[in-house]
Coordinates of C-alpha atoms in Angstrom, one line a residue:
Chain A
D11 CA -7.0 -6.6 26.4
T12 CA -3.8 -8.3 25.5
G13 CA -3.7 -6.2 22.0
V14 CA -1.0 -3.8 21.1
S15 CA -1.9 -0.4 23.1
Q16 CA -0.3 3.0 22.3
D17 CA -1.1 6.2 24.1
P18 CA -1.6 9.2 24.2
R19 CA -4.3 8.2 21.4
H20 CA -4.2 12.2 20.2
K21 CA -1.7 15.1 21.4
I22 CA -1.3 18.4 20.4
T23 CA 1.8 20.5 20.6
K24 CA 2.9 23.5 20.2
R25 CA 6.1 23.8 17.8
G26 CA 9.1 23.2 19.4
Q27 CA 7.8 21.3 22.1
N28 CA 9.4 17.6 22.9
V29 CA 6.6 14.7 23.0
T30 CA 7.0 11.3 23.9
F31 CA 4.9 8.3 23.2
R32 CA 4.5 4.7 24.8
C33 CA 3.6 1.5 22.9
D34 CA 2.9 -1.7 24.9
P35 CA 3.2 -4.5 22.5
I36 CA 2.2 -8.0 22.6
S37 CA 3.3 -9.4 25.6
E38 CA 5.4 -12.4 23.8
H39 CA 5.9 -10.8 20.9
N40 CA 9.9 -9.7 20.8
R41 CA 9.6 -8.0 17.4
L42 CA 8.4 -3.9 17.8
Y43 CA 8.1 -1.5 15.1
W44 CA 7.2 2.2 14.5
Y45 CA 5.6 3.5 11.8
R46 CA 4.5 7.3 10.7
Q47 CA 1.6 7.4 8.7
T48 CA 0.5 10.9 6.6
L49 CA -2.5 11.6 4.9
G50 CA -3.3 9.3 1.8
Q51 CA 0.0 7.8 2.0
G52 CA 0.9 4.0 3.6
P53 CA 2.5 4.1 6.7
E54 CA 6.5 4.6 6.6
F55 CA 9.2 3.0 8.4
L56 CA 10.8 4.6 11.7
T57 CA 12.3 1.9 13.5
Y58 CA 12.8 -1.7 14.9
F59 CA 13.2 -3.7 18.0
Q60 CA 14.2 -7.0 18.6
N61 CA 14.0 -7.9 22.0
E62 CA 15.7 -4.4 23.5
A63 CA 17.9 -3.9 20.8
Q64 CA 17.2 -1.5 17.8
L65 CA 17.9 -3.4 14.8
E66 CA 17.5 -0.8 12.2
K67 CA 16.7 2.5 12.3
S68 CA 15.4 4.4 8.5
R69 CA 17.5 7.1 7.4
L70 CA 14.4 9.3 7.3
L71 CA 14.6 9.4 10.8
S72 CA 16.7 12.9 12.2
D73 CA 18.4 13.1 15.0
R74 CA 15.5 14.9 16.8
F75 CA 13.9 11.6 16.8
S76 CA 14.9 8.5 19.3
A77 CA 13.1 5.3 20.8
E78 CA 13.7 3.1 23.3
R79 CA 12.6 -0.4 24.5
P80 CA 14.8 -0.3 27.6
K81 CA 13.4 -4.1 28.9
G82 CA 12.5 -5.4 25.5
S83 CA 8.9 -4.7 26.9
F84 CA 7.0 -1.5 26.0
S85 CA 8.7 1.3 24.0
T86 CA 9.0 4.9 23.4
L87 CA 9.2 7.3 20.9
E88 CA 10.5 10.7 21.6
I89 CA 10.5 13.8 19.1
Q90 CA 12.3 16.6 20.5
R91 CA 11.9 20.4 19.3
T92 CA 8.7 19.4 16.5
E93 CA 8.1 20.7 13.4
Q94 CA 5.0 21.4 11.6
G95 CA 5.9 18.5 9.3
D96 CA 6.1 15.9 12.1
S97 CA 2.2 16.0 12.7
A98 CA 1.4 12.3 11.5
M99 CA -0.1 8.8 12.7
Y100 CA 2.6 7.5 14.8
L101 CA 1.5 3.6 14.7
C102 CA 3.5 0.8 16.7
A103 CA 3.1 -2.8 15.9
S104 CA 4.9 -6.2 17.5
S105 CA 5.5 -9.9 16.3
L106 CA 7.2 -12.8 16.7
S107 CA 9.8 -13.7 14.5
G108 CA 9.7 -15.4 11.2
A109 CA 8.9 -14.9 7.9
G110 CA 5.1 -16.4 8.4
T111 CA 4.1 -14.6 11.4
E112 CA 2.0 -11.2 11.2
A113 CA 2.1 -7.5 12.9
F114 CA -0.4 -6.3 15.2
F115 CA -0.7 -2.9 15.5
G116 CA -2.0 -0.6 17.6
Q117 CA -4.6 2.1 17.0
G118 CA -1.6 5.0 17.1
T119 CA -1.2 8.0 18.0
R120 CA -1.9 11.3 16.4
L121 CA 0.4 13.8 16.6
T122 CA -1.1 17.8 15.5
V123 CA 2.1 20.5 15.6
V124 CA 0.8 23.7 15.5
Chain B
I4 CA 15.0 2.8 -2.1
L5 CA 12.4 0.0 -2.1
N6 CA 9.1 0.6 -3.9
V7 CA 5.7 -0.9 -3.4
E8 CA 3.2 0.0 -5.1
Q9 CA -0.8 -0.1 -5.2
S10 CA -3.3 0.5 -7.8
P11 CA -6.1 1.6 -7.9
Q12 CA -5.8 4.5 -5.5
S13 CA -8.7 4.2 -4.8
L14 CA -12.2 2.5 -5.9
H15 CA -15.9 3.0 -5.5
V16 CA -17.9 -0.4 -6.0
Q17 CA -21.9 -1.2 -5.4
E18 CA -23.0 -3.4 -2.9
G19 CA -22.7 -7.0 -4.5
D20 CA -19.7 -6.3 -6.9
S21 CA -16.3 -8.2 -7.1
T22 CA -13.4 -6.4 -7.5
N23 CA -9.6 -6.6 -7.1
F24 CA -6.3 -4.8 -6.3
T25 CA -2.8 -5.0 -7.1
C26 CA 0.2 -4.8 -5.0
S27 CA 3.4 -4.5 -6.5
F28 CA 7.2 -5.1 -5.1
P29 CA 10.6 -5.9 -5.7
S30 CA 10.5 -9.3 -7.6
S31 CA 14.5 -9.8 -6.1
N32 CA 15.2 -10.4 -2.1
F33 CA 11.7 -11.8 -1.5
Y34 CA 10.8 -12.8 1.9
A35 CA 6.7 -12.0 2.6
L36 CA 3.9 -10.3 1.7
H37 CA 1.4 -8.9 3.8
W38 CA -2.3 -7.7 3.2
Y39 CA -3.9 -5.6 6.3
R40 CA -7.5 -4.1 6.1
W41 CA -7.2 -0.9 8.0
E42 CA -11.0 0.4 8.9
T43 CA -11.5 4.3 9.4
A44 CA -10.5 4.6 13.8
K45 CA -9.1 1.0 14.1
S46 CA -5.7 -0.7 14.0
P47 CA -4.8 -2.5 10.6
E48 CA -5.7 -5.7 10.9
A49 CA -3.7 -8.6 9.1
L50 CA -5.1 -10.5 6.4
F51 CA -2.7 -12.7 4.5
V52 CA 0.8 -13.7 5.1
M53 CA 2.1 -14.9 1.8
T54 CA 5.5 -16.3 1.6
L55 CA 6.0 -19.0 -1.3
N56 CA 5.6 -18.1 -5.2
G57 CA 2.1 -19.2 -6.5
D58 CA 0.4 -19.0 -2.8
E59 CA -3.1 -18.6 -3.0
K60 CA -5.0 -17.8 0.5
K61 CA -8.6 -17.3 1.1
K62 CA -10.7 -16.1 4.3
G63 CA -14.1 -16.0 3.5
R64 CA -15.1 -13.6 0.5
I65 CA -11.5 -12.4 0.4
S66 CA -8.3 -13.9 -1.1
A67 CA -5.0 -13.3 -2.2
T68 CA -2.6 -14.4 -5.0
L69 CA 1.3 -14.1 -4.8
N70 CA 3.6 -14.3 -7.6
T71 CA 7.1 -13.4 -7.0
K72 CA 8.9 -13.7 -9.5
E73 CA 7.2 -11.1 -11.5
G74 CA 7.1 -9.1 -8.1
Y75 CA 2.9 -8.8 -7.6
S76 CA 0.0 -9.9 -5.5
Y77 CA -3.3 -9.7 -6.4
L78 CA -6.3 -9.2 -3.4
Y79 CA -9.9 -10.0 -4.8
I80 CA -13.4 -9.7 -3.0
K81 CA -16.1 -11.2 -4.3
G82 CA -19.7 -10.2 -3.6
S83 CA -18.2 -6.9 -1.8
Q84 CA -20.5 -5.4 1.2
P85 CA -20.1 -2.0 2.9
E86 CA -18.4 -3.6 5.6
D87 CA -15.5 -4.1 3.3
S88 CA -15.3 -0.3 2.9
A89 CA -11.7 0.4 4.2
T90 CA -8.0 1.3 2.8
Y91 CA -6.2 -2.4 1.7
L92 CA -2.5 -2.2 2.6
C93 CA 0.6 -4.8 1.4
A94 CA 3.6 -4.5 3.2
F95 CA 7.0 -6.7 1.8
K96 CA 9.5 -7.6 3.7
G97 CA 12.8 -8.1 1.6
D98 CA 15.3 -10.9 3.1
Y99 CA 17.9 -8.2 3.8
G100 CA 16.3 -6.3 6.8
Q101 CA 13.5 -7.2 9.7
N102 CA 11.4 -4.0 8.5
F103 CA 8.2 -4.5 6.2
V104 CA 7.9 -1.6 3.6
F105 CA 4.4 -0.9 3.0
G106 CA 2.2 0.6 -0.2
P107 CA 0.4 3.5 0.0
G108 CA -2.9 1.3 0.0
T109 CA -5.9 1.1 -2.1
R110 CA -9.3 3.2 -0.3
L111 CA -12.5 0.7 -1.1
S112 CA -15.9 2.0 -1.1
V113 CA -18.4 -0.2 -1.3
L114 CA -21.8 1.6 -2.0
P115 CA -25.2 -0.1 -0.1

């Protein structure tokens, strides 16, 4: 399978715990995006990488959130001290550079904080 | 803060009906507008990437138009089928940044 994969698909955690999600993009894609989606809303931008450089980070992203893409390939998103408001679907997408290129999405990680 | 809006929020149509929905986005600093279809339990799938004012794109029974000067795009589905049931998302990209800003989506249900 050469699509975008995310792991895990589902995560249930207790409030206050740390969680880490992984995204493996399409191998030749240099851009990688993280989005969060809550019920009834469109995906909300969290952060964006070009190769290993994190070029944009949403102001909505608190200090508890951190993302890395150490070798410009896979990426991890960590949430520290999770809160119930963090419960959402976390989506990863990758693309090539350029205006006319589409983004390819993974199936997402659904986080439930109890 | 960028505002990307979609209407209607949800839509129920009968099989065979044609339908359309709207995406509104900022009319300045336009770079690209993408349409995605998101079926339950699947990944969002790209339908169209539109970059030029006046673009019209078609894929089977689905087509889209783009007006960057007034800041809107229409998605049309001709002869809706139950398998068209999904959430349709538009995503705006401005020329000042590389992230997409998504609309809230239009949830389409096609009843057999």
